[in-house]
Every structure is written in C-alpha cells, then in structure tokens.
Amino acid sequence: EAQVTQNPRYLITVTGKKLTVTCSQNMNHEYMSWYRQDPGLGLRQIYYSMNVEVTDKGDVPEGYKVSRKEKRNFPLILESPSPNQTSLYFCASSFSSSGYYGYTFGSGTRLTVV
Amino acid sequence: KNEVEQSPQNLTAQEGEFITINCSYSVGISALHWLQQHPGGGIVSLFMLSSGKKKHGRLIATINIQEKHSSLHITASHPRDSAVYICAVRRNKLVFGAGTILRVKS
C-alpha cells in the first residue's frame, strides 16, 4: 500500500529534550515536506526537500532541523523543544515539487512539550 | 489579507443536501488542491486542479483561473462527509486556507 508513515503518533516530552519524528514514504516520491497545524493558524510549512540532500526552509523553520539522506526518509528533529512547539505535525510527499501531482500525507504526530 | 480565503468557515447541512465550499486566492498559482481532514486528524488529498473540473464519486471540484476561484461541491451529502475541507494553492510551495468545518446531520 502506498503510504507515508509517521512515528510516533503521540508524544509528550519535556522542554529541552531532543526528539526526532520520523517520516518514511514508499512511493519513490522526490518531494517531501513537513507542516505544523495550530488552531486559528491552519497548516504552515516547516521545511521541504526537493530530492536527496536538497532541503530548504518553509515559513516556520525556527527550532527545527531536517535531513534527507535517503529518498524515502525525511526526519524532523527538534534539538531543544519548547512549549511553543506543541502542535500537530504532518509529513507529506509528492511525485514532484511542481504541484501538478497530489500529495500524500502521514497520519500526523501530536506533540506536547511541557 | 490571507492569500487563500475559504467560505464558509462553518457549515451545517442536513443529510442529502447539496453542499458548496468556496475558495478564493489572490496570487498566481500553478495548481490548487482540495484536502479533507477527518476528526481523527488525518489528511487526505481529494483533488488537484489546474483548470476546469474534476469529479470523483459525489465530489466535484471546479476552478476558474481568470477569477482566481475554486469550488468544491458535495452532492447527496452524508454524515460521513463531516470533516474539515481545506483549500491549498501551489506557488513555490503549498499555501493553505483556514479550512471549512462541515457537519452533516442525519
């Protein structure tokens, strides 16, 4: 089954404790991206990747890191999480960055930083 | 002013009703996407439009590039259609509307 797999689904952590949210796709998609969703603010892009070893900042990159060492994986790293990073996170992938192909979203990761 | 405006913000319909959700955007785009987010949180891509009209089951999406406007129609609505519907436009990245919360009552 074609899918984007995010882990974990739920995570409660403490301020400052480094964490990684994994994202993996099995569709050989070139384009992958991370979004956060907050009440009243909607979905906002954090980082995106056009292909292996090619990443760039989205609208809200502060406090996050990403890497794209393999085509299928695009982990989101929070080096020192803070409470304002409490949010619902989505990873998505698409065949290309052109926008002419649909996006496949992961199931989401609900992160709480206390 | 947001680049992507959706209306209405909230919509309650009776089962069987014809539903329309509107999306207007203010910038040049390469494509427009309609997404569905169920109460559990997962997001599903419904349509990608660059022109004209697309239909999938009871869902119909249209776009008018000149008027910078798109509509999502649901025919013969059903309680399982209850979800948040999100319009997103593609420029050099996806820019999202705030979403329309749809509730279909039986």
PDB file of C-alpha atoms in Angstrom:
ATOM      1  CA  GLU A   1       0.000   0.000   0.000  1.00  0.00           C
ATOM      2  CA  ALA A   2       1.281   3.442  -0.982  1.00  0.00           C
ATOM      3  CA  GLN A   3       1.677   5.475   2.156  1.00  0.00           C
ATOM      4  CA  VAL A   4       3.564   7.975   4.249  1.00  0.00           C
ATOM      5  CA  THR A   5       4.401   6.597   7.679  1.00  0.00           C
ATOM      6  CA  GLN A   6       4.981   8.937  10.576  1.00  0.00           C
ATOM      7  CA  ASN A   7       6.133   7.948  14.030  1.00  0.00           C
ATOM      8  CA  PRO A   8       5.254   8.404  16.786  1.00  0.00           C
ATOM      9  CA  ARG A   9       1.537   9.295  16.595  1.00  0.00           C
ATOM     10  CA  TYR A  10       1.573  10.867  20.035  1.00  0.00           C
ATOM     11  CA  LEU A  11       4.477  12.219  22.060  1.00  0.00           C
ATOM     12  CA  ILE A  12       4.697  14.070  25.346  1.00  0.00           C
ATOM     13  CA  THR A  13       8.152  15.369  26.192  1.00  0.00           C
ATOM     14  CA  VAL A  14       9.880  17.889  28.410  1.00  0.00           C
ATOM     15  CA  THR A  15      11.458  21.176  27.421  1.00  0.00           C
ATOM     16  CA  GLY A  16      14.971  20.765  26.069  1.00  0.00           C
ATOM     17  CA  LYS A  17      14.945  17.024  25.469  1.00  0.00           C
ATOM     18  CA  LYS A  18      15.960  16.341  21.866  1.00  0.00           C
ATOM     19  CA  LEU A  19      13.477  14.364  19.803  1.00  0.00           C
ATOM     20  CA  THR A  20      13.044  13.075  16.278  1.00  0.00           C
ATOM     21  CA  VAL A  21       9.807  12.477  14.408  1.00  0.00           C
ATOM     22  CA  THR A  22      10.324  10.018  11.589  1.00  0.00           C
ATOM     23  CA  CYS A  23       8.696  10.123   8.170  1.00  0.00           C
ATOM     24  CA  SER A  24       9.029   7.464   5.512  1.00  0.00           C
ATOM     25  CA  GLN A  25       7.332   7.056   2.113  1.00  0.00           C
ATOM     26  CA  ASN A  26       7.252   4.018  -0.159  1.00  0.00           C
ATOM     27  CA  MET A  27       6.222   5.725  -3.411  1.00  0.00           C
ATOM     28  CA  ASN A  28       9.653   6.867  -4.648  1.00  0.00           C
ATOM     29  CA  HIS A  29       8.454  10.477  -4.359  1.00  0.00           C
ATOM     30  CA  GLU A  30      11.008  13.218  -4.906  1.00  0.00           C
ATOM     31  CA  TYR A  31       9.283  15.923  -2.874  1.00  0.00           C
ATOM     32  CA  MET A  32       8.751  15.700   0.882  1.00  0.00           C
ATOM     33  CA  SER A  33       7.704  18.342   3.371  1.00  0.00           C
ATOM     34  CA  TRP A  34       6.808  18.952   6.995  1.00  0.00           C
ATOM     35  CA  TYR A  35       3.877  21.040   8.263  1.00  0.00           C
ATOM     36  CA  ARG A  36       2.547  22.031  11.622  1.00  0.00           C
ATOM     37  CA  GLN A  37      -1.115  22.684  12.323  1.00  0.00           C
ATOM     38  CA  ASP A  38      -2.242  25.011  15.087  1.00  0.00           C
ATOM     39  CA  PRO A  39      -5.743  26.228  15.998  1.00  0.00           C
ATOM     40  CA  GLY A  40      -6.502  29.519  14.287  1.00  0.00           C
ATOM     41  CA  LEU A  41      -3.302  29.379  12.215  1.00  0.00           C
ATOM     42  CA  GLY A  42      -4.020  26.401   9.991  1.00  0.00           C
ATOM     43  CA  LEU A  43      -1.275  24.430   8.281  1.00  0.00           C
ATOM     44  CA  ARG A  44       2.134  26.016   7.875  1.00  0.00           C
ATOM     45  CA  GLN A  45       5.200  24.623   6.172  1.00  0.00           C
ATOM     46  CA  ILE A  46       8.285  23.987   8.298  1.00  0.00           C
ATOM     47  CA  TYR A  47      10.821  22.511   5.856  1.00  0.00           C
ATOM     48  CA  TYR A  48      10.724  20.845   2.492  1.00  0.00           C
ATOM     49  CA  SER A  49      13.008  18.720   0.339  1.00  0.00           C
ATOM     50  CA  MET A  50      13.077  18.581  -3.450  1.00  0.00           C
ATOM     51  CA  ASN A  51      15.271  15.470  -3.508  1.00  0.00           C
ATOM     52  CA  VAL A  52      18.047  13.670  -1.661  1.00  0.00           C
ATOM     53  CA  GLU A  53      20.429  16.096   0.047  1.00  0.00           C
ATOM     54  CA  VAL A  54      18.283  19.086  -1.058  1.00  0.00           C
ATOM     55  CA  THR A  55      16.346  20.764   1.738  1.00  0.00           C
ATOM     56  CA  ASP A  56      15.066  24.281   2.312  1.00  0.00           C
ATOM     57  CA  LYS A  57      13.214  26.326   4.894  1.00  0.00           C
ATOM     58  CA  GLY A  58       9.494  26.841   4.829  1.00  0.00           C
ATOM     59  CA  ASP A  59       7.526  29.507   6.694  1.00  0.00           C
ATOM     60  CA  VAL A  60       8.301  28.471  10.265  1.00  0.00           C
ATOM     61  CA  PRO A  61      11.688  26.700  10.382  1.00  0.00           C
ATOM     62  CA  GLU A  62      12.970  28.111  13.698  1.00  0.00           C
ATOM     63  CA  GLY A  63      13.709  25.392  16.232  1.00  0.00           C
ATOM     64  CA  TYR A  64      13.610  22.552  13.694  1.00  0.00           C
ATOM     65  CA  LYS A  65      16.132  20.625  11.629  1.00  0.00           C
ATOM     66  CA  VAL A  66      15.676  18.112   8.834  1.00  0.00           C
ATOM     67  CA  SER A  67      17.822  15.827   6.737  1.00  0.00           C
ATOM     68  CA  ARG A  68      17.264  13.857   3.522  1.00  0.00           C
ATOM     69  CA  LYS A  69      19.992  11.261   3.257  1.00  0.00           C
ATOM     70  CA  GLU A  70      17.756   8.726   1.520  1.00  0.00           C
ATOM     71  CA  LYS A  71      14.869   9.358  -0.842  1.00  0.00           C
ATOM     72  CA  ARG A  72      12.312   7.579   1.335  1.00  0.00           C
ATOM     73  CA  ASN A  73      13.089   9.194   4.708  1.00  0.00           C
ATOM     74  CA  PHE A  74      12.685  12.780   5.900  1.00  0.00           C
ATOM     75  CA  PRO A  75      13.011  13.031   9.695  1.00  0.00           C
ATOM     76  CA  LEU A  76      12.100  16.159  11.648  1.00  0.00           C
ATOM     77  CA  ILE A  77      14.460  16.948  14.511  1.00  0.00           C
ATOM     78  CA  LEU A  78      13.735  19.199  17.464  1.00  0.00           C
ATOM     79  CA  GLU A  79      17.121  19.768  19.112  1.00  0.00           C
ATOM     80  CA  SER A  80      15.741  21.603  22.150  1.00  0.00           C
ATOM     81  CA  PRO A  81      11.933  21.509  22.156  1.00  0.00           C
ATOM     82  CA  SER A  82       9.990  24.333  23.756  1.00  0.00           C
ATOM     83  CA  PRO A  83       6.301  24.575  24.730  1.00  0.00           C
ATOM     84  CA  ASN A  84       5.541  26.750  21.674  1.00  0.00           C
ATOM     85  CA  GLN A  85       6.370  23.716  19.521  1.00  0.00           C
ATOM     86  CA  THR A  86       3.370  21.879  20.948  1.00  0.00           C
ATOM     87  CA  SER A  87       1.394  21.188  17.804  1.00  0.00           C
ATOM     88  CA  LEU A  88       0.044  18.626  15.348  1.00  0.00           C
ATOM     89  CA  TYR A  89       2.704  17.754  12.776  1.00  0.00           C
ATOM     90  CA  PHE A  90       2.223  16.294   9.314  1.00  0.00           C
ATOM     91  CA  CYS A  91       4.703  14.918   6.839  1.00  0.00           C
ATOM     92  CA  ALA A  92       3.689  14.821   3.165  1.00  0.00           C
ATOM     93  CA  SER A  93       5.196  13.637  -0.085  1.00  0.00           C
ATOM     94  CA  SER A  94       4.529  14.194  -3.772  1.00  0.00           C
ATOM     95  CA  PHE A  95       5.940  12.861  -7.033  1.00  0.00           C
ATOM     96  CA  SER A  96       7.468  16.249  -7.786  1.00  0.00           C
ATOM     97  CA  SER A  97       7.564  19.778  -6.432  1.00  0.00           C
ATOM     98  CA  SER A  98       5.578  21.148  -9.382  1.00  0.00           C
ATOM     99  CA  GLY A  99       2.248  20.925  -7.576  1.00  0.00           C
ATOM    100  CA  TYR A 100       0.725  19.085 -10.524  1.00  0.00           C
ATOM    101  CA  TYR A 101       0.660  15.858  -8.557  1.00  0.00           C
ATOM    102  CA  GLY A 102      -1.356  15.072  -5.481  1.00  0.00           C
ATOM    103  CA  TYR A 103       0.110  14.986  -2.031  1.00  0.00           C
ATOM    104  CA  THR A 104       0.080  12.006   0.324  1.00  0.00           C
ATOM    105  CA  PHE A 105       0.016  12.915   3.984  1.00  0.00           C
ATOM    106  CA  GLY A 106       1.129  10.946   7.001  1.00  0.00           C
ATOM    107  CA  SER A 107      -1.314  10.294   9.847  1.00  0.00           C
ATOM    108  CA  GLY A 108       0.096  13.096  11.962  1.00  0.00           C
ATOM    109  CA  THR A 109       2.097  13.368  15.165  1.00  0.00           C
ATOM    110  CA  ARG A 110       0.554  15.145  18.112  1.00  0.00           C
ATOM    111  CA  LEU A 111       3.434  16.612  20.115  1.00  0.00           C
ATOM    112  CA  THR A 112       3.113  18.123  23.579  1.00  0.00           C
ATOM    113  CA  VAL A 113       6.115  19.860  25.139  1.00  0.00           C
ATOM    114  CA  VAL A 114       5.779  20.546  28.865  1.00  0.00           C
TER     115      VAL A 114
ATOM    116  CA  LYS B   1      -5.401  39.685   3.866  1.00  0.00           C
ATOM    117  CA  ASN B   2      -4.742  35.957   3.558  1.00  0.00           C
ATOM    118  CA  GLU B   3      -3.604  34.696   0.170  1.00  0.00           C
ATOM    119  CA  VAL B   4      -6.233  31.936   0.349  1.00  0.00           C
ATOM    120  CA  GLU B   5      -9.734  32.638   1.644  1.00  0.00           C
ATOM    121  CA  GLN B   6     -12.334  29.945   2.202  1.00  0.00           C
ATOM    122  CA  SER B   7     -16.037  30.321   2.823  1.00  0.00           C
ATOM    123  CA  PRO B   8     -17.990  29.484   4.777  1.00  0.00           C
ATOM    124  CA  GLN B   9     -15.884  28.824   7.871  1.00  0.00           C
ATOM    125  CA  ASN B  10     -18.572  26.550   9.306  1.00  0.00           C
ATOM    126  CA  LEU B  11     -21.360  24.733   7.542  1.00  0.00           C
ATOM    127  CA  THR B  12     -24.116  22.516   8.909  1.00  0.00           C
ATOM    128  CA  ALA B  13     -26.230  20.602   6.430  1.00  0.00           C
ATOM    129  CA  GLN B  14     -28.960  18.028   6.510  1.00  0.00           C
ATOM    130  CA  GLU B  15     -28.263  14.629   5.015  1.00  0.00           C
ATOM    131  CA  GLY B  16     -28.963  14.644   1.283  1.00  0.00           C
ATOM    132  CA  GLU B  17     -28.324  18.352   0.753  1.00  0.00           C
ATOM    133  CA  PHE B  18     -26.098  19.741  -1.990  1.00  0.00           C
ATOM    134  CA  ILE B  19     -23.077  21.474  -0.451  1.00  0.00           C
ATOM    135  CA  THR B  20     -20.738  24.084  -1.877  1.00  0.00           C
ATOM    136  CA  ILE B  21     -17.478  25.263  -0.330  1.00  0.00           C
ATOM    137  CA  ASN B  22     -15.678  28.187  -1.921  1.00  0.00           C
ATOM    138  CA  CYS B  23     -12.010  29.108  -2.199  1.00  0.00           C
ATOM    139  CA  SER B  24     -10.618  32.402  -3.492  1.00  0.00           C
ATOM    140  CA  TYR B  25      -6.951  33.213  -3.888  1.00  0.00           C
ATOM    141  CA  SER B  26      -5.108  36.409  -4.642  1.00  0.00           C
ATOM    142  CA  VAL B  27      -1.894  35.220  -6.305  1.00  0.00           C
ATOM    143  CA  GLY B  28      -0.818  33.402  -9.436  1.00  0.00           C
ATOM    144  CA  ILE B  29      -0.718  29.662  -8.917  1.00  0.00           C
ATOM    145  CA  SER B  30       0.351  26.514 -10.722  1.00  0.00           C
ATOM    146  CA  ALA B  31      -2.290  24.287  -9.149  1.00  0.00           C
ATOM    147  CA  LEU B  32      -4.978  24.156  -6.484  1.00  0.00           C
ATOM    148  CA  HIS B  33      -5.604  21.275  -4.114  1.00  0.00           C
ATOM    149  CA  TRP B  34      -8.621  20.280  -2.076  1.00  0.00           C
ATOM    150  CA  LEU B  35      -7.881  18.304   1.084  1.00  0.00           C
ATOM    151  CA  GLN B  36     -10.127  16.566   3.598  1.00  0.00           C
ATOM    152  CA  GLN B  37      -9.278  16.245   7.284  1.00  0.00           C
ATOM    153  CA  HIS B  38     -11.398  13.920   9.406  1.00  0.00           C
ATOM    154  CA  PRO B  39     -11.924  14.346  13.150  1.00  0.00           C
ATOM    155  CA  GLY B  40      -9.159  11.803  13.805  1.00  0.00           C
ATOM    156  CA  GLY B  41      -6.752  14.291  12.231  1.00  0.00           C
ATOM    157  CA  GLY B  42      -5.575  12.504   9.099  1.00  0.00           C
ATOM    158  CA  ILE B  43      -5.430  14.499   5.853  1.00  0.00           C
ATOM    159  CA  VAL B  44      -6.477  13.073   2.502  1.00  0.00           C
ATOM    160  CA  SER B  45      -5.866  14.711  -0.856  1.00  0.00           C
ATOM    161  CA  LEU B  46      -9.171  14.922  -2.776  1.00  0.00           C
ATOM    162  CA  PHE B  47      -8.354  16.834  -5.953  1.00  0.00           C
ATOM    163  CA  MET B  48      -5.578  18.625  -7.773  1.00  0.00           C
ATOM    164  CA  LEU B  49      -6.830  21.213 -10.280  1.00  0.00           C
ATOM    165  CA  SER B  50      -5.001  23.378 -12.759  1.00  0.00           C
ATOM    166  CA  SER B  51      -8.038  24.061 -14.930  1.00  0.00           C
ATOM    167  CA  GLY B  52     -11.653  23.042 -15.493  1.00  0.00           C
ATOM    168  CA  LYS B  53     -13.489  20.491 -13.453  1.00  0.00           C
ATOM    169  CA  LYS B  54     -12.916  17.106 -11.825  1.00  0.00           C
ATOM    170  CA  LYS B  55     -15.374  14.596 -10.399  1.00  0.00           C
ATOM    171  CA  HIS B  56     -14.865  11.704  -8.030  1.00  0.00           C
ATOM    172  CA  GLY B  57     -17.974   9.937  -6.805  1.00  0.00           C
ATOM    173  CA  ARG B  58     -20.209  12.532  -5.133  1.00  0.00           C
ATOM    174  CA  LEU B  59     -17.474  15.160  -5.081  1.00  0.00           C
ATOM    175  CA  ILE B  60     -16.998  17.743  -7.817  1.00  0.00           C
ATOM    176  CA  ALA B  61     -14.282  20.398  -7.900  1.00  0.00           C
ATOM    177  CA  THR B  62     -14.110  23.332 -10.284  1.00  0.00           C
ATOM    178  CA  ILE B  63     -11.628  26.103 -10.844  1.00  0.00           C
ATOM    179  CA  ASN B  64     -11.809  29.416 -12.697  1.00  0.00           C
ATOM    180  CA  ILE B  65      -8.241  30.592 -13.221  1.00  0.00           C
ATOM    181  CA  GLN B  66      -9.246  34.051 -14.505  1.00  0.00           C
ATOM    182  CA  GLU B  67     -11.423  34.741 -11.478  1.00  0.00           C
ATOM    183  CA  LYS B  68      -8.972  33.042  -9.059  1.00  0.00           C
ATOM    184  CA  HIS B  69     -11.778  30.974  -7.588  1.00  0.00           C
ATOM    185  CA  SER B  70     -12.487  27.315  -6.935  1.00  0.00           C
ATOM    186  CA  SER B  71     -15.491  25.456  -5.566  1.00  0.00           C
ATOM    187  CA  LEU B  72     -15.891  22.044  -4.002  1.00  0.00           C
ATOM    188  CA  HIS B  73     -19.364  20.541  -4.316  1.00  0.00           C
ATOM    189  CA  ILE B  74     -20.738  17.533  -2.466  1.00  0.00           C
ATOM    190  CA  THR B  75     -23.904  16.005  -3.896  1.00  0.00           C
ATOM    191  CA  ALA B  76     -26.305  13.952  -1.746  1.00  0.00           C
ATOM    192  CA  SER B  77     -24.336  14.725   1.409  1.00  0.00           C
ATOM    193  CA  HIS B  78     -23.976  12.078   4.100  1.00  0.00           C
ATOM    194  CA  PRO B  79     -22.913  12.235   7.772  1.00  0.00           C
ATOM    195  CA  ARG B  80     -19.635  10.531   6.835  1.00  0.00           C
ATOM    196  CA  ASP B  81     -18.787  13.649   4.783  1.00  0.00           C
ATOM    197  CA  SER B  82     -18.437  15.544   8.077  1.00  0.00           C
ATOM    198  CA  ALA B  83     -14.855  16.806   8.105  1.00  0.00           C
ATOM    199  CA  VAL B  84     -12.718  19.883   7.617  1.00  0.00           C
ATOM    200  CA  TYR B  85     -12.180  20.746   3.950  1.00  0.00           C
ATOM    201  CA  ILE B  86      -9.017  22.664   3.170  1.00  0.00           C
ATOM    202  CA  CYS B  87      -8.126  24.512   0.003  1.00  0.00           C
ATOM    203  CA  ALA B  88      -4.409  24.878  -0.788  1.00  0.00           C
ATOM    204  CA  VAL B  89      -2.757  26.695  -3.673  1.00  0.00           C
ATOM    205  CA  ARG B  90       0.602  25.833  -5.141  1.00  0.00           C
ATOM    206  CA  ARG B  91       3.040  28.599  -5.900  1.00  0.00           C
ATOM    207  CA  ASN B  92       6.609  27.761  -4.992  1.00  0.00           C
ATOM    208  CA  LYS B  93       5.055  25.951  -2.006  1.00  0.00           C
ATOM    209  CA  LEU B  94       1.621  24.997  -0.724  1.00  0.00           C
ATOM    210  CA  VAL B  95      -0.310  27.858   0.889  1.00  0.00           C
ATOM    211  CA  PHE B  96      -3.338  26.710   2.857  1.00  0.00           C
ATOM    212  CA  GLY B  97      -6.717  28.198   3.535  1.00  0.00           C
ATOM    213  CA  ALA B  98      -8.088  28.141   7.065  1.00  0.00           C
ATOM    214  CA  GLY B  99     -10.492  25.296   6.283  1.00  0.00           C
ATOM    215  CA  THR B 100     -14.262  24.837   6.287  1.00  0.00           C
ATOM    216  CA  ILE B 101     -15.759  22.746   9.066  1.00  0.00           C
ATOM    217  CA  LEU B 102     -18.620  20.713   7.617  1.00  0.00           C
ATOM    218  CA  ARG B 103     -21.152  18.856   9.719  1.00  0.00           C
ATOM    219  CA  VAL B 104     -23.810  16.774   8.008  1.00  0.00           C
ATOM    220  CA  LYS B 105     -26.698  15.780  10.245  1.00  0.00           C
ATOM    221  CA  SER B 106     -28.800  12.673   9.684  1.00  0.00           C
TER     222      SER B 106
END
